[in-house]
Coordinates of C-alpha atoms and ligand atoms in Angstrom, one line a residue:
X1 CA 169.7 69.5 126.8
X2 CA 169.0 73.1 126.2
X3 CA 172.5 73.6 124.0
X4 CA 171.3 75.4 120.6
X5 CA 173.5 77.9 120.3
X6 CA 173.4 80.9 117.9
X7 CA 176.6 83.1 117.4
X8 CA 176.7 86.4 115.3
X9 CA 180.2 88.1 115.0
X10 CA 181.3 91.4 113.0
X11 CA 184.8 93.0 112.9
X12 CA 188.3 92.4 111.5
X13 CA 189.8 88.7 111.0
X14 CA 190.5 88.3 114.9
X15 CA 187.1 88.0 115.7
X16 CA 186.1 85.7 113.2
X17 CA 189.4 83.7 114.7
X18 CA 187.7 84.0 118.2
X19 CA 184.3 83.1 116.9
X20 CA 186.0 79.7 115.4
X21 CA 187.5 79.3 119.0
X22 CA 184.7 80.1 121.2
X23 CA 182.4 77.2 118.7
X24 CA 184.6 74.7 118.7
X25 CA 185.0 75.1 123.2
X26 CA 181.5 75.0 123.3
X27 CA 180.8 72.2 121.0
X28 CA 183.3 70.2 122.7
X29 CA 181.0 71.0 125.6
X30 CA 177.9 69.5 123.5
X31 CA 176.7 72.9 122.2
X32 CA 175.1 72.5 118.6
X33 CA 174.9 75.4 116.4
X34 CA 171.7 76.7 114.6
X35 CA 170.8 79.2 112.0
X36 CA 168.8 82.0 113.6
X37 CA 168.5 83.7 117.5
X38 CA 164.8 81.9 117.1
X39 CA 165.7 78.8 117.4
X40 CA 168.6 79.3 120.0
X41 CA 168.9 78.5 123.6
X42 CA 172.1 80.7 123.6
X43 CA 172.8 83.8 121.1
X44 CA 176.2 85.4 121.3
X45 CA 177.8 88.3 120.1
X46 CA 181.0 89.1 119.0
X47 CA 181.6 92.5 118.8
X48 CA 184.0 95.1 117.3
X49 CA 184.5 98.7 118.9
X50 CA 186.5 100.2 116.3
X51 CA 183.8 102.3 114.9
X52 CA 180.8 103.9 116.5
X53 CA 178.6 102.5 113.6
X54 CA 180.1 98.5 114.3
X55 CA 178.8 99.0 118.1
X56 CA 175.2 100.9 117.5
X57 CA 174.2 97.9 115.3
X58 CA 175.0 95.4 118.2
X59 CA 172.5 97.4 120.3
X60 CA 170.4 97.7 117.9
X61 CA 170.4 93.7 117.3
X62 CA 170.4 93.5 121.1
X63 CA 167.2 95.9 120.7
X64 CA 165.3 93.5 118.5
X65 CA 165.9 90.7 121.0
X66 CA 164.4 92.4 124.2
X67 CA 160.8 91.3 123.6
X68 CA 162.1 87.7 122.9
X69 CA 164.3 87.9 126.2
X70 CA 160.7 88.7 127.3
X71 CA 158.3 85.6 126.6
X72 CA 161.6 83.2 127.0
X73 CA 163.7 84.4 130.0
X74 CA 165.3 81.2 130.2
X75 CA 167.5 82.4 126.3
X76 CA 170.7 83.3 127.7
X77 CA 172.0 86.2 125.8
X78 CA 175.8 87.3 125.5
X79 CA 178.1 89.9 124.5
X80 CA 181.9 88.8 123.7
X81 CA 184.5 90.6 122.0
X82 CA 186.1 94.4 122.0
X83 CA 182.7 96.0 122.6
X84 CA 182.4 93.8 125.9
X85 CA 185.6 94.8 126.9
X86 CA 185.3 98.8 126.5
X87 CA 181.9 99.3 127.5
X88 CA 181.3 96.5 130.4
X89 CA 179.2 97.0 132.9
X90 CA 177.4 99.9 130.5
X91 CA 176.0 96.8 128.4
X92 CA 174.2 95.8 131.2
X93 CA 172.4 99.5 131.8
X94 CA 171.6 99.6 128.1
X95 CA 170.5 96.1 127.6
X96 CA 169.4 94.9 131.0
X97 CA 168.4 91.8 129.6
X98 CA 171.9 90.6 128.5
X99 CA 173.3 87.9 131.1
X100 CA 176.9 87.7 130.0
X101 CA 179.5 90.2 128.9
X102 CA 183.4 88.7 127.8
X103 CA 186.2 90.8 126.8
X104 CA 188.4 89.4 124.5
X105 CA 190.7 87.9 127.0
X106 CA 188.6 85.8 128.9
X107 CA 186.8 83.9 125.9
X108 CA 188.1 80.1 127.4
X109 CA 186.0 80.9 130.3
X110 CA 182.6 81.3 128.1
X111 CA 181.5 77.7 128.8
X112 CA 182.2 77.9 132.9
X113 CA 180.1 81.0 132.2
X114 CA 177.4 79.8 130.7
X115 CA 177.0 76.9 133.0
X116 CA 176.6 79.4 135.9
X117 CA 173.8 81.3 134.1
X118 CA 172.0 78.2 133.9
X119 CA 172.3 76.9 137.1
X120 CA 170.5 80.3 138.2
X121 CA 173.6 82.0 139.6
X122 CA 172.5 85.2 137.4
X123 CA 174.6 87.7 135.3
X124 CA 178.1 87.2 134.0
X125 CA 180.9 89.5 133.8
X126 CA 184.1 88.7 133.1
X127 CA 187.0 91.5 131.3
X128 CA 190.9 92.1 131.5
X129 CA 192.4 94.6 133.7
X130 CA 192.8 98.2 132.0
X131 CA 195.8 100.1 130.7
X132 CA 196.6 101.1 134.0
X133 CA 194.5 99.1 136.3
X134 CA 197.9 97.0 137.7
X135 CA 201.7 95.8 136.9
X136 CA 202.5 95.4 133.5
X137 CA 202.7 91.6 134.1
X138 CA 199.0 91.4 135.7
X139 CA 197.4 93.6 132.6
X140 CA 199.7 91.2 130.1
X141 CA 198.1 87.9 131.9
X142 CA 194.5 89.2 132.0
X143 CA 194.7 89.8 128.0
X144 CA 195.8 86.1 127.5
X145 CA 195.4 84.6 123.9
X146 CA 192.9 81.9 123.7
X147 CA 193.7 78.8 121.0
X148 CA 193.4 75.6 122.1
X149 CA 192.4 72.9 119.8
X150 CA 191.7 73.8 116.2
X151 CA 187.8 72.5 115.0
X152 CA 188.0 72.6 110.4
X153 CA 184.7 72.2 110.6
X154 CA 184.4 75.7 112.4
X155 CA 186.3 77.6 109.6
X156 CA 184.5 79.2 106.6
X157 CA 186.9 76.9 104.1
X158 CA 188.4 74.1 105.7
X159 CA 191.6 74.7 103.3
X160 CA 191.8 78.1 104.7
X161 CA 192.9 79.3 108.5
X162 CA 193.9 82.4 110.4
X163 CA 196.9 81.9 112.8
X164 CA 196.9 84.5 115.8
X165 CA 200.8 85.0 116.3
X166 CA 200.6 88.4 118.4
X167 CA 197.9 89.5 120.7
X168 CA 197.3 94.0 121.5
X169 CA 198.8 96.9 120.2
X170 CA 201.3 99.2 121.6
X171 CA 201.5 101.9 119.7
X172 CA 198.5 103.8 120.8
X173 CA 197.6 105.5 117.1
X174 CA 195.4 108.5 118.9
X175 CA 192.1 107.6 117.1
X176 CA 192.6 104.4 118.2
X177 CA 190.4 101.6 120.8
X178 CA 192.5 98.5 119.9
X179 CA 195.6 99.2 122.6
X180 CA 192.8 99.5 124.7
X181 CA 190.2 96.6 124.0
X182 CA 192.9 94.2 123.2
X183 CA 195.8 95.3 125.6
X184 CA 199.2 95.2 125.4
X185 CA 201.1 93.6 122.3
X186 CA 202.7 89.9 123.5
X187 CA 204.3 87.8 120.7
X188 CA 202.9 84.2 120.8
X189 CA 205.6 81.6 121.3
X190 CA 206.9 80.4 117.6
X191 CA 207.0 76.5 119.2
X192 CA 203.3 76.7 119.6
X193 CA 202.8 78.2 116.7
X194 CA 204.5 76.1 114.5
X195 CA 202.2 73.3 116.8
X196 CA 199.2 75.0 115.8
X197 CA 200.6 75.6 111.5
X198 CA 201.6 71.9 111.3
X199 CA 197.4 70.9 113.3
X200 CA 196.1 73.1 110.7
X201 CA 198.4 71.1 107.8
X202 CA 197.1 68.4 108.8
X203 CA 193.7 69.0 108.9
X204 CA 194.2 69.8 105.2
X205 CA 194.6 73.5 105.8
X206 CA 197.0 75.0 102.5
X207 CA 196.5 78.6 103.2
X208 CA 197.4 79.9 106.6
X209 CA 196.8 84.1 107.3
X210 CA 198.8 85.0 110.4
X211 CA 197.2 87.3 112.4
X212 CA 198.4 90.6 114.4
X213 CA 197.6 94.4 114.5
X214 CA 200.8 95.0 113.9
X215 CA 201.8 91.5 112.5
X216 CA 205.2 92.2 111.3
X217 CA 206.3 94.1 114.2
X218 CA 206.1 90.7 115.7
X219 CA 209.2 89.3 118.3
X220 CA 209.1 86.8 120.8
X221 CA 211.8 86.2 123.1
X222 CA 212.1 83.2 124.5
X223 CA 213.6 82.2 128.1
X224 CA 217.2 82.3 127.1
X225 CA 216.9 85.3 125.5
X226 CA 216.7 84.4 122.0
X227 CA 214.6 86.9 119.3
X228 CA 212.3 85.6 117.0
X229 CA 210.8 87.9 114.4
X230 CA 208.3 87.7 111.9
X231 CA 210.9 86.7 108.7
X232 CA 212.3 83.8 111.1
X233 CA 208.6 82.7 111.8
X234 CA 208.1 82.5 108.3
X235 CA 211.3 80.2 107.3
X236 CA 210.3 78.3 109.6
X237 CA 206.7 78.1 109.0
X238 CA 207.6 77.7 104.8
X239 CA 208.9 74.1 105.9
X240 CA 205.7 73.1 106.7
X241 CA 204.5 70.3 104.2
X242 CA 200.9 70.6 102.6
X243 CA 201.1 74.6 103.1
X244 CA 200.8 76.3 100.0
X245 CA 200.5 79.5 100.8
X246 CA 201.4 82.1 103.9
X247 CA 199.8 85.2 104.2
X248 CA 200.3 87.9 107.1
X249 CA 197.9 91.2 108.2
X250 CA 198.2 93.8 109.1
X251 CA 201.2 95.6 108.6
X252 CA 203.0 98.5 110.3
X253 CA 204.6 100.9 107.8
X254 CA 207.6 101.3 110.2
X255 CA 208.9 97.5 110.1
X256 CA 208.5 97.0 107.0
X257 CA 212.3 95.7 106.5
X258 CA 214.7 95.0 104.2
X259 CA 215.5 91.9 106.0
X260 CA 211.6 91.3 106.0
X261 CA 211.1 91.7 102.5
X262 CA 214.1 89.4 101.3
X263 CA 212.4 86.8 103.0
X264 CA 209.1 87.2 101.4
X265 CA 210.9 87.1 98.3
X266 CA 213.0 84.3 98.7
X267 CA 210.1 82.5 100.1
X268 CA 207.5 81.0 96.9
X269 CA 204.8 80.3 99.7
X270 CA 204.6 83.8 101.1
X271 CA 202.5 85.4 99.1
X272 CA 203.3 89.4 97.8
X273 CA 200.7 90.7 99.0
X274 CA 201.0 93.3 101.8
X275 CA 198.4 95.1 103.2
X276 CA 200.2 98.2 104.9
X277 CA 197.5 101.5 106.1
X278 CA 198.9 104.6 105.8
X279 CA 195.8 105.8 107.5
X280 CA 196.6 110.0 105.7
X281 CA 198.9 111.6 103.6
X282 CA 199.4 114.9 105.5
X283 CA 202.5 115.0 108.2
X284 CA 200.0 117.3 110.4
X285 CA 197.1 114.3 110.2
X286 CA 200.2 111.7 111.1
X287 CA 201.3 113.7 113.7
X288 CA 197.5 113.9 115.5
X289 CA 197.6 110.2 114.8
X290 CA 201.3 109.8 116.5
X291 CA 201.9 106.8 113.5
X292 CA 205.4 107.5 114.2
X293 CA 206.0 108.0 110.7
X294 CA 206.0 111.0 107.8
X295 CA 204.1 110.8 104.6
X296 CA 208.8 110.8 102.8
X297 CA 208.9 107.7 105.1
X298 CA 205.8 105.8 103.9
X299 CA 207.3 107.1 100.5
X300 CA 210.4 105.6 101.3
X301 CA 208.7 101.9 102.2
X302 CA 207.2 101.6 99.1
X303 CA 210.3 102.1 97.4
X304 CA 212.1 99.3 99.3
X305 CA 208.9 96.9 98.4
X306 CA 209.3 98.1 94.8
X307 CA 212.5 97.5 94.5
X308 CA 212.7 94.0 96.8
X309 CA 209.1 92.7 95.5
X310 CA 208.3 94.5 92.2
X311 CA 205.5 92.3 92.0
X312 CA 203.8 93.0 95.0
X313 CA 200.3 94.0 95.2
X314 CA 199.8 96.6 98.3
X315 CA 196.8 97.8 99.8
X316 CA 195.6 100.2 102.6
X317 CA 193.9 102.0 105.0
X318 CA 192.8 105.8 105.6
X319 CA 190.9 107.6 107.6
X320 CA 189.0 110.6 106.2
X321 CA 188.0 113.6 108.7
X322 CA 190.0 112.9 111.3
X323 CA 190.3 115.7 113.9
X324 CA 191.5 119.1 112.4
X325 CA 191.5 117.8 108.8
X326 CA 191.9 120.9 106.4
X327 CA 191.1 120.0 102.3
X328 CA 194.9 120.5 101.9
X329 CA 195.7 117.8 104.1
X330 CA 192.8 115.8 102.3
X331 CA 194.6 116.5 99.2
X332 CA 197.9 115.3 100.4
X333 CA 196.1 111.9 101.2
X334 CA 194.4 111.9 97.6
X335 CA 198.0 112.4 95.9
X336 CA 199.5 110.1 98.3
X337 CA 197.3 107.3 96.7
X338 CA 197.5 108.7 93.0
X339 CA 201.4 108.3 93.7
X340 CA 201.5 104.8 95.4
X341 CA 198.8 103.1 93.5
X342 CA 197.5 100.9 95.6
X343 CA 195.7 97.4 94.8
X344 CA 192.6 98.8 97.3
X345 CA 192.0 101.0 99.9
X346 CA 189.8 100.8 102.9
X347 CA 188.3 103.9 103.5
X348 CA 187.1 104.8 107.0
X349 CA 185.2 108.4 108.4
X350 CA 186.8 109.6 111.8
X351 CA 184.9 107.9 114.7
X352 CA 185.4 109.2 117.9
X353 CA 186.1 106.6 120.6
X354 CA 185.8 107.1 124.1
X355 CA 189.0 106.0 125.8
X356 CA 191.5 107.0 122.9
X357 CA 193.9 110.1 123.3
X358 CA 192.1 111.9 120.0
X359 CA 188.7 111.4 122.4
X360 CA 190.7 113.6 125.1
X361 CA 192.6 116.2 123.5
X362 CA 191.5 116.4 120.1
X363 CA 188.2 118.0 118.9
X364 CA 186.5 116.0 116.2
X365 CA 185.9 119.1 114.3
X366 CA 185.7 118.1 110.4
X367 CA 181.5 118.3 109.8
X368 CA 179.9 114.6 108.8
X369 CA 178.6 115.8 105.4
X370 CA 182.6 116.8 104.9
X371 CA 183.5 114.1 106.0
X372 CA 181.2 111.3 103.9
X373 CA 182.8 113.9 100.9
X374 CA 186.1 113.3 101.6
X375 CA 185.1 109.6 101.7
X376 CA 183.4 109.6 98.6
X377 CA 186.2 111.7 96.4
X378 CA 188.8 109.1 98.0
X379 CA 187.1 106.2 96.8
X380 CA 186.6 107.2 93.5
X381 CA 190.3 107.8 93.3
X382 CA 191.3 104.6 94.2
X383 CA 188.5 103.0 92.1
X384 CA 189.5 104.5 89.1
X385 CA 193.5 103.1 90.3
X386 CA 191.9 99.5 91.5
X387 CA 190.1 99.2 87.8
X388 CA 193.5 100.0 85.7
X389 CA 195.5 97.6 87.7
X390 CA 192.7 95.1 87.2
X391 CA 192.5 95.4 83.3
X392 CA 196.2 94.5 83.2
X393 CA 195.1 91.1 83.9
X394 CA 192.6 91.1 80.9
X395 CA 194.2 88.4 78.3
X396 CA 197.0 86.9 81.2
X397 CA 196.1 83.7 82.8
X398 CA 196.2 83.7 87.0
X399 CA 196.6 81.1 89.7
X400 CA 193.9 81.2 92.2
X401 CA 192.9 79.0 95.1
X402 CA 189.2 78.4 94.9
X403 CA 187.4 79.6 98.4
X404 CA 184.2 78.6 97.2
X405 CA 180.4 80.2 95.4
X406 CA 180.7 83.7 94.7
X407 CA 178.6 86.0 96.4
X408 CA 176.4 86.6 93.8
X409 CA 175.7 82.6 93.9
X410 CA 175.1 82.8 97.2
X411 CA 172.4 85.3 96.6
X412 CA 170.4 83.0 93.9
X413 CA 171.1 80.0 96.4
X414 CA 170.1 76.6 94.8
X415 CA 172.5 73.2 95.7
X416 CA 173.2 72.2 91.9
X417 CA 177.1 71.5 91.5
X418 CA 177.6 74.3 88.9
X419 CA 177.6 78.0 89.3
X420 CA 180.1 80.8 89.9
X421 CA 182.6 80.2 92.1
X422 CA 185.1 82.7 93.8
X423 CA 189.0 82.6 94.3
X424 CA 191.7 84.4 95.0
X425 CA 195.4 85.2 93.6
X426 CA 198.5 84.5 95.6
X427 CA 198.4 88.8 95.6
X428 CA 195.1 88.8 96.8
X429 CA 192.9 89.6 93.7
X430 CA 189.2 88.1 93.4
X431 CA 188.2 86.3 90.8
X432 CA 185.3 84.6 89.9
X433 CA 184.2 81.9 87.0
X434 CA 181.6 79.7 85.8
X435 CA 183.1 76.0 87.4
X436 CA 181.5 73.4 90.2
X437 CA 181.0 73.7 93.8
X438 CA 183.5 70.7 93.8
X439 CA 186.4 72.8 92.9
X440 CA 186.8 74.8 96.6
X441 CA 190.1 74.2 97.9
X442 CA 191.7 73.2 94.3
X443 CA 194.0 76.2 92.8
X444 CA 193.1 76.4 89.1
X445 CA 194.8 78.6 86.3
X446 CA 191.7 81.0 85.5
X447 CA 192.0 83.2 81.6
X448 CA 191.4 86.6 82.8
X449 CA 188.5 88.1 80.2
X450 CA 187.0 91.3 82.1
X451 CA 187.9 92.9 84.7
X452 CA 185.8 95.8 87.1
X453 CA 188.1 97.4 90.3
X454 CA 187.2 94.7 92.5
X455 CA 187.1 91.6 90.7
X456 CA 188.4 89.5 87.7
X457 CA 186.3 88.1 85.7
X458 CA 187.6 84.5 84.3
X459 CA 187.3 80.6 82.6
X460 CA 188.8 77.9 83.6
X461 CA 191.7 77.0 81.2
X462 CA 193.8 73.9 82.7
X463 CA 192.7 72.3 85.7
X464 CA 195.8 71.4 88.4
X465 CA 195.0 68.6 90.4
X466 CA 197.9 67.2 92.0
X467 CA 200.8 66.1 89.1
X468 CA 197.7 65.2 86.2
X469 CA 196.1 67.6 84.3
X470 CA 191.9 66.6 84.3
X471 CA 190.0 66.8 81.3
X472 CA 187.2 69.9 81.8
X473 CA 184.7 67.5 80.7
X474 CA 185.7 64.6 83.8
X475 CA 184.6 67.3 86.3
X476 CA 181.3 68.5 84.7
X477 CA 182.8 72.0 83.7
X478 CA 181.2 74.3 81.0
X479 CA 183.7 74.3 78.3
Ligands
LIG1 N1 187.7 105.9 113.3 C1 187.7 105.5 112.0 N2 188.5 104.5 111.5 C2 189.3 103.9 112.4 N3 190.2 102.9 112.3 C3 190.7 102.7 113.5 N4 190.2 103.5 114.4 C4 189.3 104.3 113.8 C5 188.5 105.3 114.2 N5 188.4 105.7 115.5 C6 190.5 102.3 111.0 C7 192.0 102.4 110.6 C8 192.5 101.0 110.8 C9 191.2 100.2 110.4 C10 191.2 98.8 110.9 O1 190.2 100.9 111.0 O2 192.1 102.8 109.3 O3 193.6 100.7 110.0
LIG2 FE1 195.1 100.8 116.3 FE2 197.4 102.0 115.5 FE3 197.5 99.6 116.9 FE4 196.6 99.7 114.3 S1 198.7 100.2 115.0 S2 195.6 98.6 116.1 S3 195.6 101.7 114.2 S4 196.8 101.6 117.7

């Protein structure tokens, strides 16, 4: 059986969701997965659109496999994801040797697919329906989330999960593909996913991130005409036994409520983190953008979470050199994160997307060496803030559920049972320590010693493991 199958995905947490999914279908239809497009009978990629850069290295990966497609015509070669969904038919005329292109939509039909290619009935297409390519309804359907059974053994951790709870954007930010690739925003049903929360429990699952673009402008109305929204979903979803922690991205600066915030306070397993882009600092830039908010506005948010959640840890987004971008209205965006002091920022340079509102009205004017400038000054900025609110954990001791070796470890590879090992705070913060491969999926108390503005740097004081307190010794630690 010619089922080796290879599967390569970049972009934000929703793919690596739809990456989990698309494995799991296919193993369940005997696929087996292998380390390298070598040694595949099937090599997939799931693909992001966001930024020009995230698509030119799929065709270039596509590139390298051209001659390979060559001496072994019989490799079946796919493209899944956003970038499948915006370019279509154009993956085809730049890489004539792919056989099968999925939007995001359509992933359950990969393995129906893939049995056609095989059985010689050629290329594969299969995308939603465009913005305005039919009735709402029809567009809604195509774009149809795809979760059926949940496979541990798929996930990165098995102690760790993402939760899709909403599906596309509506709110059509003008630099933006998403509204587009991933089509309108449809709340998932809270019955099935408190089914899917109480699967993933079981499976042994204590951290569960629910996923949306805008996740907490989430609401699902159900057939007699009852609302749910986000802070309901997550009462409900705190009840869950074996969950120990709830996390939610990303975050729309708009609904950020009072009612919202409460909950997450009143609510130990919700975890203060909040991960909210402000994408500029300038009115003008918002304006462009159409975020539908002003920079007094954003002000005003982080007030409520400061007020509500003192001890919240809040990060961002920004794009630099966005279309028409003067150095004052750089500036604003610099003070705006000297003023709000954000935990980190992701820092992006305008890409201009084909599609997207900016593409047809707005001129992307700002030059790229201004640009990659602007980038640079605004990281330093928030390094200098990220490193400061890091050192305030030198001498403190933090909770942190391990996820597994560092990256660093990684790097050296070897399979011996000590080396560093990574975690994370219930805010989000990194830390790593000297400890045992055997300790992923335990949440330790870690002494903070040093501290750089991405990562703490930690020992292992008292080891939690259910009500008894383990000697460091039992479990081979360095003491
Ligand atoms: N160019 C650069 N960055 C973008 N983002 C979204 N669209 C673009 C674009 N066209 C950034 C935003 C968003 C993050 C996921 O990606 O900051 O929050
Ligand atoms: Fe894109 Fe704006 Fe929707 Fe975020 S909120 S996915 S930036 S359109």
């Amino acid at each position: 059986m010619n089922k080796r199958l290879y599967i390569e995905t970049v972009g934000c947490q929703m793919n690596v969701l739809d990456s989990e999914m698309v494995v799991a279908d296919l193993k369940r239809h005997g696929y087996e997965i292998v380390g390298s497009p070598k040694l595949a009978d099937t090599v997939l990629f799931n693909t992001c659109s966001v930024r020009e850069h995230a698509e030119e290295k799929i065709y270039s990966a596509l590139g390298k496999l051209r001659q390979t497609k060559e001496r072994h015509p019989e490799k079946t070669i796919g493209v899944l994801g956003c970038m499948a969904q915006k370019d279509q038919q154009i993956i085809f005329q730049r890489a004539p040797f792919v056989d099968l292109v999925v939007g995001p939509g359509q992933l359950q039909q990969i393995p129906g697919l893939l049995a056609k290619i095989q059985a010689g009935q050629g290329r594969q297409i299969a995308v939603s329906l465009g913005r305005k390519q039919g009735a709402q309804e029809q567009i809604r359907r195509s774009h149809e989330t795809f979760d059926p059974l949940r496979d541990p053994s798929m996930r990165p951790t098995p102690f760790q999960a993402y939760l899709r709870i909403q599906i596309g954007c509506d709110k059509f930010c003008t630099y933006c593909v998403v509204p587009m690739t991933r089509g309108p925003e449809q709340g998932r049903s809270p019955a099935q996913i408190l089914d899917e929360a109480r699967l993933l429990a079981d499976q042994g699952c204590v951290e569960i991130t629910l996923l949306g673009q805008t996740v907490n402008s989430y609401r699902h109305t159900d057939a007699s005409g009852k609302t749910t929204r986000l802070s309901q979903l997550l009462e409900r979803l705190h009840e869950i036994e074996g969950l120990r922690r709830l996390k939610f991205v990303t975050n729309y600066p708009k609904d950020m409520t009072v009612e919202l915030l409460r909950t997450i306070r009143d609510l130990p397993k919700c975890s203060p983190y909040l991960h909210v882009p402000a994408q500029s600092g300038s009115d003008a830039q918002l304006k462009a953008m159409r975020r539908g908010y002003t920079v007094a506005d954003y002000l005003e948010m982080m007030e409520r979470i400061e007020r509500i959640l003192p001890q919240a840890a809040v990060s961002s987004d920004f794009i630099v050199g966005f279309c028409g971008e003067t150095e004052e209205d750089f500036q604003q965006t610099v003070q705006l994160v000297k003023r709000c002091r954000f935990k980190n920022s992701f820092i992006f340079k305008y890409s201009q997307r084909a599609g997207t509102k900016a593409a047809e009205r707005l001129p992307d004017d700002v030059p790229e060496d201004v640009k990659t400038r602007r980038n640079h000054e605004l990281l330093a900025v928030q390094d200098q803030i990220s490193l400061a609110d890091n050192q305030r954990f030198v001498g403190q001791a933090v909770e942190v559920l391990v996820e597994g070796p560092s990256k660093k470890s990684q790097k050296i590879g070897g399979d011996g049972p000590l080396c560093q090992m990574m975690g994370r705070t219930h805010c989000d913060r990194i830390v790593v320590f000297d400890g045992n491969r055997r300790q992923a999926g335990q949440f330790l108390s870690i002494h903070v010693i040093e501290a750089t503005a991405t990562t703490l740097i930690g020992r292992v004081h008292t080891v939690h493991q259910g009500p008894e307190v383990v000697s460091l010794q039992e479990i081979g630690l360095p003491t």
